[in-house]
mmCIF file of C-alpha atoms and ligand atoms in Angstrom:
data_model
loop_
_atom_site.group_PDB
_atom_site.id
_atom_site.type_symbol
_atom_site.label_atom_id
_atom_site.label_comp_id
_atom_site.label_asym_id
_atom_site.label_seq_id
_atom_site.Cartn_x
_atom_site.Cartn_y
_atom_site.Cartn_z
ATOM 1 C CA UNK A 553 -0.652 -16.287 4.278
ATOM 2 C CA UNK A 554 2.314 -14.804 6.167
ATOM 3 C CA UNK A 555 2.656 -11.035 5.810
ATOM 4 C CA UNK A 556 6.422 -10.979 5.289
ATOM 5 C CA UNK A 557 6.571 -7.240 4.764
ATOM 6 C CA UNK A 558 4.892 -6.657 8.121
ATOM 7 C CA UNK A 559 7.427 -8.987 9.777
ATOM 8 C CA UNK A 560 10.306 -7.170 8.090
ATOM 9 C CA UNK A 561 9.044 -3.879 9.503
ATOM 10 C CA UNK A 562 9.013 -5.422 12.969
ATOM 11 C CA UNK A 563 12.429 -7.124 12.886
ATOM 12 C CA UNK A 564 14.696 -5.474 10.344
ATOM 13 C CA UNK A 565 16.509 -2.168 10.748
ATOM 14 C CA UNK A 566 14.734 0.534 8.840
ATOM 15 C CA UNK A 567 17.443 1.072 6.204
ATOM 16 C CA UNK A 568 15.943 0.196 2.839
ATOM 17 C CA UNK A 569 13.240 1.963 0.856
ATOM 18 C CA UNK A 570 11.841 -1.288 -0.499
ATOM 19 C CA UNK A 571 9.120 -1.782 -3.060
ATOM 20 C CA UNK A 572 6.118 -3.687 -1.687
ATOM 21 C CA UNK A 573 7.110 -6.930 -3.416
ATOM 22 C CA UNK A 574 8.361 -10.110 -1.713
ATOM 23 C CA UNK A 575 10.343 -12.128 -4.231
ATOM 24 C CA UNK A 576 10.518 -15.873 -3.753
ATOM 25 C CA UNK A 577 11.826 -17.351 -7.008
ATOM 26 C CA UNK A 578 13.712 -16.444 -10.158
ATOM 27 C CA UNK A 579 14.531 -18.016 -13.507
ATOM 28 C CA UNK A 580 16.388 -16.313 -16.346
ATOM 29 C CA UNK A 581 15.208 -12.724 -16.643
ATOM 30 C CA UNK A 582 12.050 -13.324 -14.584
ATOM 31 C CA UNK A 583 11.172 -13.394 -10.911
ATOM 32 C CA UNK A 584 7.998 -14.290 -9.017
ATOM 33 C CA UNK A 585 6.573 -12.870 -5.798
ATOM 34 C CA UNK A 586 4.927 -14.732 -2.913
ATOM 35 C CA UNK A 587 1.512 -14.293 -4.551
ATOM 36 C CA UNK A 588 2.688 -15.935 -7.770
ATOM 37 C CA UNK A 589 2.875 -12.707 -9.794
ATOM 38 C CA UNK A 590 5.549 -12.710 -12.510
ATOM 39 C CA UNK A 591 7.939 -9.814 -13.215
ATOM 40 C CA UNK A 592 10.455 -9.080 -15.942
ATOM 41 C CA UNK A 593 13.600 -8.065 -14.081
ATOM 42 C CA UNK A 594 15.388 -4.931 -15.333
ATOM 43 C CA UNK A 595 16.946 -4.259 -11.925
ATOM 44 C CA UNK A 596 19.056 -7.408 -12.057
ATOM 45 C CA UNK A 597 19.916 -7.309 -8.354
ATOM 46 C CA UNK A 598 21.526 -3.863 -8.905
ATOM 47 C CA UNK A 599 23.705 -4.974 -11.820
ATOM 48 C CA UNK A 600 24.644 -8.229 -10.090
ATOM 49 C CA UNK A 601 22.594 -10.976 -11.775
ATOM 50 C CA UNK A 602 24.511 -10.833 -15.055
ATOM 51 C CA UNK A 603 23.428 -14.361 -16.033
ATOM 52 C CA UNK A 604 19.890 -13.751 -14.826
ATOM 53 C CA UNK A 605 18.371 -15.835 -12.061
ATOM 54 C CA UNK A 606 19.434 -19.365 -11.214
ATOM 55 C CA UNK A 607 21.409 -19.874 -14.427
ATOM 56 C CA UNK A 608 22.245 -23.581 -14.794
ATOM 57 C CA UNK A 609 25.984 -22.854 -15.227
ATOM 58 C CA UNK A 610 26.063 -20.964 -11.918
ATOM 59 C CA UNK A 611 23.712 -23.290 -10.036
ATOM 60 C CA UNK A 612 25.701 -26.316 -11.212
ATOM 61 C CA UNK A 613 29.000 -24.817 -10.063
ATOM 62 C CA UNK A 614 27.578 -23.885 -6.659
ATOM 63 C CA UNK A 615 26.052 -27.342 -6.234
ATOM 64 C CA UNK A 616 29.244 -29.101 -7.190
ATOM 65 C CA UNK A 617 31.480 -26.908 -5.029
ATOM 66 C CA UNK A 618 29.147 -27.102 -2.034
ATOM 67 C CA UNK A 619 29.350 -30.885 -2.262
ATOM 68 C CA UNK A 620 33.147 -30.692 -2.404
ATOM 69 C CA UNK A 621 34.538 -27.901 -0.213
ATOM 70 C CA UNK A 622 32.781 -24.733 0.976
ATOM 71 C CA UNK A 623 35.264 -22.961 3.198
ATOM 72 C CA UNK A 624 38.813 -23.436 4.459
ATOM 73 C CA UNK A 625 40.310 -20.034 5.471
ATOM 74 C CA UNK A 626 43.201 -18.464 3.615
ATOM 75 C CA UNK A 627 45.702 -20.370 5.700
ATOM 76 C CA UNK A 628 45.591 -22.911 2.861
ATOM 77 C CA UNK A 629 45.662 -22.949 -0.930
ATOM 78 C CA UNK A 630 42.346 -23.722 -2.603
ATOM 79 C CA UNK A 631 41.853 -24.394 -6.302
ATOM 80 C CA UNK A 632 38.758 -22.295 -7.213
ATOM 81 C CA UNK A 633 40.484 -19.158 -5.888
ATOM 82 C CA UNK A 634 43.570 -19.714 -8.013
ATOM 83 C CA UNK A 635 41.532 -20.568 -11.119
ATOM 84 C CA UNK A 636 39.426 -17.413 -10.821
ATOM 85 C CA UNK A 637 42.485 -15.229 -10.209
ATOM 86 C CA UNK A 638 44.123 -16.685 -13.319
ATOM 87 C CA UNK A 639 40.999 -16.119 -15.431
ATOM 88 C CA UNK A 640 40.766 -12.478 -14.297
ATOM 89 C CA UNK A 641 44.434 -11.781 -14.971
ATOM 90 C CA UNK A 642 44.383 -13.491 -18.374
ATOM 91 C CA UNK A 643 41.388 -11.398 -19.425
ATOM 92 C CA UNK A 644 42.463 -8.002 -18.089
ATOM 93 C CA UNK A 645 45.473 -5.703 -18.206
ATOM 94 C CA UNK A 646 46.226 -6.329 -14.536
ATOM 95 C CA UNK A 647 48.587 -8.829 -12.951
ATOM 96 C CA UNK A 648 47.531 -9.757 -9.435
ATOM 97 C CA UNK A 649 44.307 -10.377 -7.538
ATOM 98 C CA UNK A 650 42.976 -10.257 -3.988
ATOM 99 C CA UNK A 651 39.446 -11.468 -3.172
ATOM 100 C CA UNK A 652 36.972 -9.977 -0.681
ATOM 101 C CA UNK A 653 33.220 -10.233 -0.166
ATOM 102 C CA UNK A 654 31.745 -6.969 -1.399
ATOM 103 C CA UNK A 655 32.297 -3.757 -3.279
ATOM 104 C CA UNK A 656 32.939 -1.542 -0.271
ATOM 105 C CA UNK A 657 35.395 -4.088 1.056
ATOM 106 C CA UNK A 658 37.482 -4.266 -2.134
ATOM 107 C CA UNK A 659 37.532 -0.480 -2.364
ATOM 108 C CA UNK A 660 38.765 -0.352 1.235
ATOM 109 C CA UNK A 661 41.454 -2.833 0.260
ATOM 110 C CA UNK A 662 42.398 -0.702 -2.728
ATOM 111 C CA UNK A 663 42.765 2.303 -0.405
ATOM 112 C CA UNK A 664 45.046 0.293 1.866
ATOM 113 C CA UNK A 665 47.095 -0.809 -1.141
ATOM 114 C CA UNK A 666 47.366 2.805 -2.323
ATOM 115 C CA UNK A 667 48.454 3.986 1.129
ATOM 116 C CA UNK A 668 50.976 1.167 1.340
ATOM 117 C CA UNK A 669 52.401 2.220 -2.025
ATOM 118 C CA UNK A 670 52.382 5.826 -0.819
ATOM 119 C CA UNK A 671 54.393 4.905 2.255
ATOM 120 C CA UNK A 672 56.877 2.824 0.295
ATOM 121 C CA UNK A 673 57.278 4.876 -2.894
ATOM 122 C CA UNK A 674 55.630 8.309 -2.561
ATOM 123 C CA UNK A 675 57.171 9.772 0.565
ATOM 124 C CA UNK A 676 54.228 8.819 2.762
ATOM 125 C CA UNK A 677 51.525 10.314 0.529
ATOM 126 C CA UNK A 678 48.116 8.958 1.574
ATOM 127 C CA UNK A 679 45.358 11.192 0.227
ATOM 128 C CA UNK A 680 42.971 9.889 -2.405
ATOM 129 C CA UNK A 681 41.100 12.158 -4.781
ATOM 130 C CA UNK A 682 37.607 10.960 -5.697
ATOM 131 C CA UNK A 683 34.676 12.526 -7.527
ATOM 132 C CA UNK A 684 31.545 14.328 -6.497
ATOM 133 C CA UNK A 685 28.424 12.202 -7.136
ATOM 134 C CA UNK A 686 30.519 9.047 -6.983
ATOM 135 C CA UNK A 687 29.582 5.902 -5.139
ATOM 136 C CA UNK A 688 32.207 3.657 -3.574
ATOM 137 C CA UNK A 689 30.343 1.850 -0.790
ATOM 138 C CA UNK A 690 29.001 2.156 2.745
ATOM 139 C CA UNK A 691 31.917 1.593 5.109
ATOM 140 C CA UNK A 692 33.066 4.726 6.937
ATOM 141 C CA UNK A 693 36.101 5.270 4.730
ATOM 142 C CA UNK A 694 34.108 4.598 1.561
ATOM 143 C CA UNK A 695 31.458 7.066 2.710
ATOM 144 C CA UNK A 696 34.303 9.610 2.905
ATOM 145 C CA UNK A 697 35.381 8.568 -0.605
ATOM 146 C CA UNK A 698 31.804 8.789 -1.899
ATOM 147 C CA UNK A 699 31.279 12.400 -2.914
ATOM 148 C CA UNK A 700 27.615 12.700 -1.923
ATOM 149 C CA UNK A 701 26.478 14.729 1.062
ATOM 150 C CA UNK A 702 23.462 12.536 1.777
ATOM 151 C CA UNK A 703 25.736 9.573 2.546
ATOM 152 C CA UNK A 704 28.313 11.618 4.479
ATOM 153 C CA UNK A 705 26.359 14.043 6.671
ATOM 154 C CA UNK A 706 24.815 11.470 9.056
ATOM 155 C CA UNK A 707 28.292 10.189 9.933
ATOM 156 C CA UNK A 708 30.660 13.127 10.258
ATOM 157 C CA UNK A 709 33.426 13.226 11.372
ATOM 158 C CA UNK A 710 34.636 10.901 8.619
ATOM 159 C CA UNK A 711 38.040 9.241 8.231
ATOM 160 C CA UNK A 712 40.489 11.710 6.756
ATOM 161 C CA UNK A 713 42.486 11.383 3.578
ATOM 162 C CA UNK A 714 39.782 11.878 0.950
ATOM 163 C CA UNK A 715 39.178 14.868 -1.309
ATOM 164 C CA UNK A 716 36.012 14.976 -3.441
ATOM 165 C CA UNK A 717 36.252 16.994 -6.674
ATOM 166 C CA UNK A 718 33.946 17.690 -9.616
ATOM 167 C CA UNK A 719 33.622 14.672 -11.969
ATOM 168 C CA UNK A 720 34.551 15.098 -15.633
ATOM 169 C CA UNK A 721 36.939 17.954 -14.818
ATOM 170 C CA UNK A 722 40.671 17.214 -14.963
ATOM 171 C CA UNK A 723 41.545 20.727 -13.819
ATOM 172 C CA UNK A 724 39.629 20.086 -10.577
ATOM 173 C CA UNK A 725 41.777 16.997 -9.991
ATOM 174 C CA UNK A 726 44.971 18.928 -10.614
ATOM 175 C CA UNK A 727 43.855 21.744 -8.313
ATOM 176 C CA UNK A 728 43.085 19.304 -5.471
ATOM 177 C CA UNK A 729 46.397 17.451 -5.687
ATOM 178 C CA UNK A 730 49.109 18.052 -3.109
ATOM 179 C CA UNK A 731 52.295 16.218 -2.208
ATOM 180 C CA UNK A 732 50.095 14.120 0.096
ATOM 181 C CA UNK A 733 48.115 12.717 -2.877
ATOM 182 C CA UNK A 734 48.811 9.045 -3.568
ATOM 183 C CA UNK A 735 45.855 8.064 -5.760
ATOM 184 C CA UNK A 736 42.930 9.104 -7.903
ATOM 185 C CA UNK A 737 39.882 6.818 -7.725
ATOM 186 C CA UNK A 738 37.100 7.116 -10.286
ATOM 187 C CA UNK A 739 34.202 5.174 -11.771
ATOM 188 C CA UNK A 740 34.409 4.901 -15.593
ATOM 189 C CA UNK A 741 30.700 5.762 -15.552
ATOM 190 C CA UNK A 742 29.054 6.955 -12.339
ATOM 191 C CA UNK A 743 26.402 4.324 -11.704
ATOM 192 C CA UNK A 744 24.597 5.234 -8.468
ATOM 193 C CA UNK A 745 25.325 8.898 -9.206
ATOM 194 C CA UNK A 746 22.858 8.723 -12.106
ATOM 195 C CA UNK A 747 24.631 6.908 -14.994
ATOM 196 C CA UNK A 748 26.904 9.887 -15.685
ATOM 197 C CA UNK A 749 29.228 9.497 -18.648
ATOM 198 C CA UNK A 750 32.300 11.738 -18.743
ATOM 199 C CA UNK A 751 33.507 13.462 -21.901
ATOM 200 C CA UNK A 752 35.849 11.641 -24.234
ATOM 201 C CA UNK A 753 39.346 12.573 -23.197
ATOM 202 C CA UNK A 754 38.687 12.937 -19.453
ATOM 203 C CA UNK A 755 40.211 9.602 -18.567
ATOM 204 C CA UNK A 756 43.071 9.928 -21.030
ATOM 205 C CA UNK A 757 44.010 13.289 -19.546
ATOM 206 C CA UNK A 758 43.632 11.963 -16.015
ATOM 207 C CA UNK A 759 45.793 8.954 -16.912
ATOM 208 C CA UNK A 760 48.502 11.196 -18.409
ATOM 209 C CA UNK A 761 48.451 13.442 -15.357
ATOM 210 C CA UNK A 762 48.722 10.458 -12.980
ATOM 211 C CA UNK A 763 51.686 9.145 -14.984
ATOM 212 C CA UNK A 764 53.365 12.520 -14.912
ATOM 213 C CA UNK A 765 52.916 12.891 -11.127
ATOM 214 C CA UNK A 766 53.490 9.236 -10.262
ATOM 215 C CA UNK A 767 49.985 9.004 -8.794
ATOM 216 C CA UNK A 768 48.034 5.725 -8.799
ATOM 217 C CA UNK A 769 44.926 5.568 -10.992
ATOM 218 C CA UNK A 770 42.278 3.344 -9.445
ATOM 219 C CA UNK A 771 39.161 2.469 -11.422
ATOM 220 C CA UNK A 772 36.122 1.362 -9.452
ATOM 221 C CA UNK A 773 34.558 -1.029 -11.977
ATOM 222 C CA UNK A 774 32.293 -2.621 -9.399
ATOM 223 C CA UNK A 775 29.236 -1.647 -11.436
ATOM 224 C CA UNK A 776 30.743 -1.198 -14.922
ATOM 225 C CA UNK A 777 32.879 -4.351 -14.983
ATOM 226 C CA UNK A 778 32.080 -7.920 -16.104
ATOM 227 C CA UNK A 779 30.455 -7.002 -19.410
ATOM 228 C CA UNK A 780 27.963 -4.448 -18.130
ATOM 229 C CA UNK A 781 29.028 -1.714 -20.562
ATOM 230 C CA UNK A 782 29.457 -3.919 -23.627
ATOM 231 C CA UNK A 783 33.149 -4.685 -23.104
ATOM 232 C CA UNK A 784 34.408 -6.984 -20.365
ATOM 233 C CA UNK A 785 35.732 -3.918 -18.529
ATOM 234 C CA UNK A 786 34.744 -0.304 -19.191
ATOM 235 C CA UNK A 787 38.378 0.845 -19.252
ATOM 236 C CA UNK A 788 38.752 -0.924 -22.617
ATOM 237 C CA UNK A 789 36.577 1.818 -24.117
ATOM 238 C CA UNK A 790 38.478 4.643 -22.438
ATOM 239 C CA UNK A 791 41.769 3.972 -24.196
ATOM 240 C CA UNK A 792 43.618 3.666 -20.881
ATOM 241 C CA UNK A 793 44.632 1.017 -18.365
ATOM 242 C CA UNK A 794 44.153 1.425 -14.599
ATOM 243 C CA UNK A 795 46.924 0.695 -12.090
ATOM 244 C CA UNK A 796 44.394 -0.825 -9.707
ATOM 245 C CA UNK A 797 40.834 -1.945 -10.463
ATOM 246 C CA UNK A 798 38.058 -3.099 -8.171
ATOM 247 C CA UNK A 799 35.270 -5.516 -9.095
ATOM 248 C CA UNK A 800 32.274 -6.955 -7.252
ATOM 249 C CA UNK A 801 28.575 -6.885 -8.265
ATOM 250 C CA UNK A 802 28.485 -9.026 -11.457
ATOM 251 C CA UNK A 803 31.600 -11.018 -10.635
ATOM 252 C CA UNK A 804 29.821 -13.808 -8.761
ATOM 253 C CA UNK A 805 26.576 -13.655 -10.738
ATOM 254 C CA UNK A 806 24.730 -13.150 -7.415
ATOM 255 C CA UNK A 807 27.078 -14.833 -4.961
ATOM 256 C CA UNK A 808 28.915 -12.250 -2.835
ATOM 257 C CA UNK A 809 32.482 -11.742 -4.038
ATOM 258 C CA UNK A 810 34.745 -8.812 -4.857
ATOM 259 C CA UNK A 811 38.230 -8.541 -6.289
ATOM 260 C CA UNK A 812 41.063 -6.040 -6.179
ATOM 261 C CA UNK A 813 43.273 -6.268 -9.257
ATOM 262 C CA UNK A 814 46.620 -4.506 -9.517
ATOM 263 C CA UNK A 815 49.503 -4.131 -11.927
ATOM 264 C CA UNK A 816 52.629 -5.857 -10.684
ATOM 265 C CA UNK A 817 54.277 -2.536 -9.777
ATOM 266 C CA UNK A 818 51.431 -1.623 -7.416
ATOM 267 C CA UNK A 819 51.036 -5.070 -5.840
ATOM 268 C CA UNK A 820 52.982 -4.035 -2.723
ATOM 269 C CA UNK A 821 51.170 -5.835 0.119
ATOM 270 C CA UNK A 822 53.524 -7.968 2.175
ATOM 271 C CA UNK A 823 52.293 -11.129 3.935
ATOM 272 C CA UNK A 824 50.013 -10.172 6.823
ATOM 273 C CA UNK A 825 49.354 -6.610 5.642
ATOM 274 C CA UNK A 826 45.892 -7.421 4.332
ATOM 275 C CA UNK A 827 43.573 -10.373 4.764
ATOM 276 C CA UNK A 828 40.085 -11.816 4.978
ATOM 277 C CA UNK A 829 38.340 -14.770 6.591
ATOM 278 C CA UNK A 830 35.716 -15.331 3.927
ATOM 279 C CA UNK A 831 37.347 -13.503 1.013
ATOM 280 C CA UNK A 832 38.103 -15.827 -1.886
ATOM 281 C CA UNK A 833 36.554 -18.883 -0.315
ATOM 282 C CA UNK A 834 36.024 -21.931 -2.553
ATOM 283 C CA UNK A 835 32.254 -21.494 -2.870
ATOM 284 C CA UNK A 836 32.266 -17.837 -3.935
ATOM 285 C CA UNK A 837 35.253 -18.343 -6.242
ATOM 286 C CA UNK A 838 33.664 -21.366 -7.911
ATOM 287 C CA UNK A 839 30.612 -19.177 -8.513
ATOM 288 C CA UNK A 840 32.810 -16.377 -9.862
ATOM 289 C CA UNK A 841 34.725 -18.727 -12.121
ATOM 290 C CA UNK A 842 31.545 -20.299 -13.518
ATOM 291 C CA UNK A 843 29.998 -16.878 -14.130
ATOM 292 C CA UNK A 844 33.016 -15.335 -15.825
ATOM 293 C CA UNK A 845 33.803 -18.462 -17.860
ATOM 294 C CA UNK A 846 30.224 -18.624 -19.119
ATOM 295 C CA UNK A 847 30.321 -14.933 -20.037
ATOM 296 C CA UNK A 848 33.600 -15.329 -21.932
ATOM 297 C CA UNK A 849 32.653 -18.544 -23.744
ATOM 298 C CA UNK A 850 29.119 -17.601 -24.766
ATOM 299 C CA UNK A 851 29.323 -14.116 -26.264
ATOM 300 C CA UNK A 852 27.563 -12.543 -23.287
ATOM 301 C CA UNK A 853 29.610 -9.336 -23.483
ATOM 302 C CA UNK A 854 28.717 -9.029 -27.161
ATOM 303 C CA UNK A 855 25.054 -9.568 -26.251
ATOM 304 C CA UNK A 856 25.281 -6.787 -23.662
ATOM 305 C CA UNK A 857 26.603 -4.416 -26.332
ATOM 306 C CA UNK A 858 24.142 -5.451 -29.053
ATOM 307 C CA UNK A 859 20.988 -5.601 -26.926
ATOM 308 C CA UNK A 860 22.099 -2.461 -25.074
ATOM 309 C CA UNK A 861 22.190 -0.592 -28.397
ATOM 310 C CA UNK A 862 18.757 -1.966 -29.213
ATOM 311 C CA UNK A 863 17.422 -0.800 -25.853
ATOM 312 C CA UNK A 864 18.842 2.693 -26.473
ATOM 313 C CA UNK A 865 17.098 2.803 -29.864
ATOM 314 C CA UNK A 866 13.825 1.707 -28.275
ATOM 315 C CA UNK A 867 14.130 4.299 -25.497
ATOM 316 C CA UNK A 868 14.953 7.017 -28.048
ATOM 317 C CA UNK A 869 11.632 6.153 -29.696
ATOM 318 C CA UNK A 870 9.882 6.773 -26.351
ATOM 319 C CA UNK A 871 11.791 10.033 -25.978
ATOM 320 C CA UNK A 872 10.465 11.178 -29.342
ATOM 321 C CA UNK A 873 6.949 10.338 -28.212
ATOM 322 C CA UNK A 874 6.872 11.765 -24.667
ATOM 323 C CA UNK A 875 8.021 15.349 -24.237
ATOM 324 C CA UNK A 876 8.817 14.887 -20.532
ATOM 325 C CA UNK A 877 11.663 12.485 -21.434
ATOM 326 C CA UNK A 878 14.717 14.672 -21.926
ATOM 327 C CA UNK A 879 17.590 12.205 -22.305
ATOM 328 C CA UNK A 880 18.557 8.571 -22.849
ATOM 329 C CA UNK A 881 22.074 7.924 -21.592
ATOM 330 C CA UNK A 882 24.427 5.080 -20.800
ATOM 331 C CA UNK A 883 26.280 2.350 -22.582
ATOM 332 C CA UNK A 884 25.862 -1.401 -22.893
ATOM 333 C CA UNK A 885 23.248 -2.474 -20.384
ATOM 334 C CA UNK A 886 23.811 0.364 -17.926
ATOM 335 C CA UNK A 887 21.293 2.938 -19.072
ATOM 336 C CA UNK A 888 19.154 5.740 -17.707
ATOM 337 C CA UNK A 889 16.111 7.633 -18.858
ATOM 338 C CA UNK A 890 16.024 11.263 -17.722
ATOM 339 C CA UNK A 891 12.711 13.045 -17.155
ATOM 340 C CA UNK A 892 12.200 16.805 -16.884
ATOM 341 C CA UNK A 893 10.334 16.336 -13.581
ATOM 342 C CA UNK A 894 10.465 14.193 -10.439
ATOM 343 C CA UNK A 895 8.299 11.295 -11.574
ATOM 344 C CA UNK A 896 10.775 8.408 -11.332
ATOM 345 C CA UNK A 897 9.240 6.980 -8.172
ATOM 346 C CA UNK A 898 5.736 6.981 -9.685
ATOM 347 C CA UNK A 899 7.008 5.462 -12.927
ATOM 348 C CA UNK A 900 8.822 2.690 -11.028
ATOM 349 C CA UNK A 901 5.700 1.894 -8.998
ATOM 350 C CA UNK A 902 3.474 1.842 -12.073
ATOM 351 C CA UNK A 903 5.938 -0.421 -13.944
ATOM 352 C CA UNK A 904 6.056 -2.866 -11.037
ATOM 353 C CA UNK A 905 2.270 -2.904 -11.032
ATOM 354 C CA UNK A 906 2.471 -3.908 -14.717
ATOM 355 C CA UNK A 907 5.081 -6.618 -14.097
ATOM 356 C CA UNK A 908 8.343 -4.805 -14.865
ATOM 357 C CA UNK A 909 11.012 -4.308 -12.189
ATOM 358 C CA UNK A 910 12.958 -1.121 -12.732
ATOM 359 C CA UNK A 911 15.149 1.173 -10.610
ATOM 360 C CA UNK A 912 14.887 4.826 -9.656
ATOM 361 C CA UNK A 913 18.409 6.283 -9.744
ATOM 362 C CA UNK A 914 17.410 9.946 -9.223
ATOM 363 C CA UNK A 915 14.057 11.549 -8.383
ATOM 364 C CA UNK A 916 13.880 12.413 -12.091
ATOM 365 C CA UNK A 917 15.637 9.411 -13.680
ATOM 366 C CA UNK A 918 15.175 5.650 -13.928
ATOM 367 C CA UNK A 919 17.969 3.134 -14.512
ATOM 368 C CA UNK A 920 18.081 -0.065 -16.575
ATOM 369 C CA UNK A 921 20.533 -2.825 -15.596
ATOM 370 C CA UNK A 922 18.948 -6.093 -16.733
ATOM 371 C CA UNK A 923 20.775 -9.417 -16.878
ATOM 372 C CA UNK A 924 23.399 -9.408 -19.656
ATOM 373 C CA UNK A 925 21.720 -12.428 -21.275
ATOM 374 C CA UNK A 926 18.562 -10.434 -22.017
ATOM 375 C CA UNK A 927 17.050 -10.788 -25.517
ATOM 376 C CA UNK A 928 15.651 -8.158 -27.887
ATOM 377 C CA UNK A 929 12.233 -9.739 -27.429
ATOM 378 C CA UNK A 930 12.439 -9.130 -23.684
ATOM 379 C CA UNK A 931 13.539 -5.555 -24.349
ATOM 380 C CA UNK A 932 10.433 -5.109 -26.515
ATOM 381 C CA UNK A 933 8.305 -6.479 -23.694
ATOM 382 C CA UNK A 934 9.854 -4.102 -21.141
ATOM 383 C CA UNK A 935 9.649 -1.061 -23.405
ATOM 384 C CA UNK A 936 6.003 -1.831 -24.220
ATOM 385 C CA UNK A 937 5.176 -1.880 -20.508
ATOM 386 C CA UNK A 938 7.090 1.356 -19.971
ATOM 387 C CA UNK A 939 5.344 2.980 -22.930
ATOM 388 C CA UNK A 940 1.935 1.947 -21.597
ATOM 389 C CA UNK A 941 2.822 3.368 -18.175
ATOM 390 C CA UNK A 942 4.163 6.651 -19.558
ATOM 391 C CA UNK A 943 1.126 7.035 -21.851
ATOM 392 C CA UNK A 944 -1.062 7.402 -18.755
ATOM 393 C CA UNK A 945 0.645 10.746 -18.318
ATOM 394 C CA UNK A 946 2.630 12.252 -15.450
HETATM 395 C C1 PLP B 2301 27.649 -0.995 -5.639
HETATM 396 C C2 PLP B 2301 28.897 -0.232 -5.722
HETATM 397 C C3 PLP B 2301 29.834 -0.228 -4.669
HETATM 398 C C4 PLP B 2301 29.569 -0.878 -3.335
HETATM 399 O O1 PLP B 2301 29.405 -2.253 -3.416
HETATM 400 P P1 PLP B 2301 28.810 -3.037 -2.165
HETATM 401 O O2 PLP B 2301 28.935 -4.480 -2.580
HETATM 402 O O3 PLP B 2301 27.404 -2.588 -1.987
HETATM 403 O O4 PLP B 2301 29.638 -2.728 -0.987
HETATM 404 C C5 PLP B 2301 31.023 0.460 -4.857
HETATM 405 N N1 PLP B 2301 31.283 1.088 -6.012
HETATM 406 C C6 PLP B 2301 30.417 1.099 -7.048
HETATM 407 C C7 PLP B 2301 30.788 1.807 -8.309
HETATM 408 C C8 PLP B 2301 29.199 0.450 -6.934
HETATM 409 O O5 PLP B 2301 28.320 0.495 -7.935
#
């Protein structure tokens, strides 16, 4: 039998801390490795596989589109792109869409849009305020936007124009603002940063301050969007609307696609000022349309909310039982379990051993981001495995 992991070590750049599992097949909430072992998937491709694995609605759309038209370039109109843009606009508070291929790429595009607006309407302002512990992607500019030293230090000097301030602190935003500030970019919940939920009122105050100063509010909903937090977009629960919003991860159900959405007022790109070869191609947009349409028509967002609440209740029961669990946090199906010591890596390994895929988000915290179609029965199964693992003691 081929030792794929050995081959990866020989040929691939040494960038990922992978678990020793080679996945070959998936169906619904389950995946199988090359030895035939079955796993319940609570990683969900890092909050991407919102319909689980190989969902018939997504597979059918990809099959049909790949038999019809895969790629054309944006020199021409194509129908899947327009249909997906319409569906996004009709189901959000934003007016216009641009498609790219990934999260980092749409955030880059949002930065360009903000700078363009700054040049045209804000006296050339170009600086963007972002938060400490944020995550906005891996391109050089997004590393500068991402307020985490471990991502920045290997690459200094970084592109200028980014200021990282404390999250959940409006005064820190105000103190960092200058007449060069054009935008504030925040995640509604910090995903990679550890599933950090800001206080009620933070976003409302930030929104009011942006309005007062004429500064653009950009929400990075790459992880929180598309039903992950129990509403289609997390901003719906914040009582505010963003001026610009970025999406990726769940949008294509596993097919790479990202979207920048903007209110009409902020949609200031002129022809030729931004672009993409692959962005918005028929195949990825057909996948995005099928995913989003299925979510909207089948109560998937409601399921995310309901089963998410059930998962919180189940995890609270574990917290009551194990004294080294100090917190259950998150909303919808973006949740974390906080330990009082650095055992997340061991817990993840032990869970995988027992057939449950789970993610370490901090040395002392694990993260849950299963497919949004998950059932309560599958939650019971996952929590039972976790309970068994934790009972061994750490
Ligand atoms: C994953 C993520 C990104 C980066 O997306 P990529 O597709 O990996 O480039 C950006 N922002 C947030 C909030 C994310 O969770």
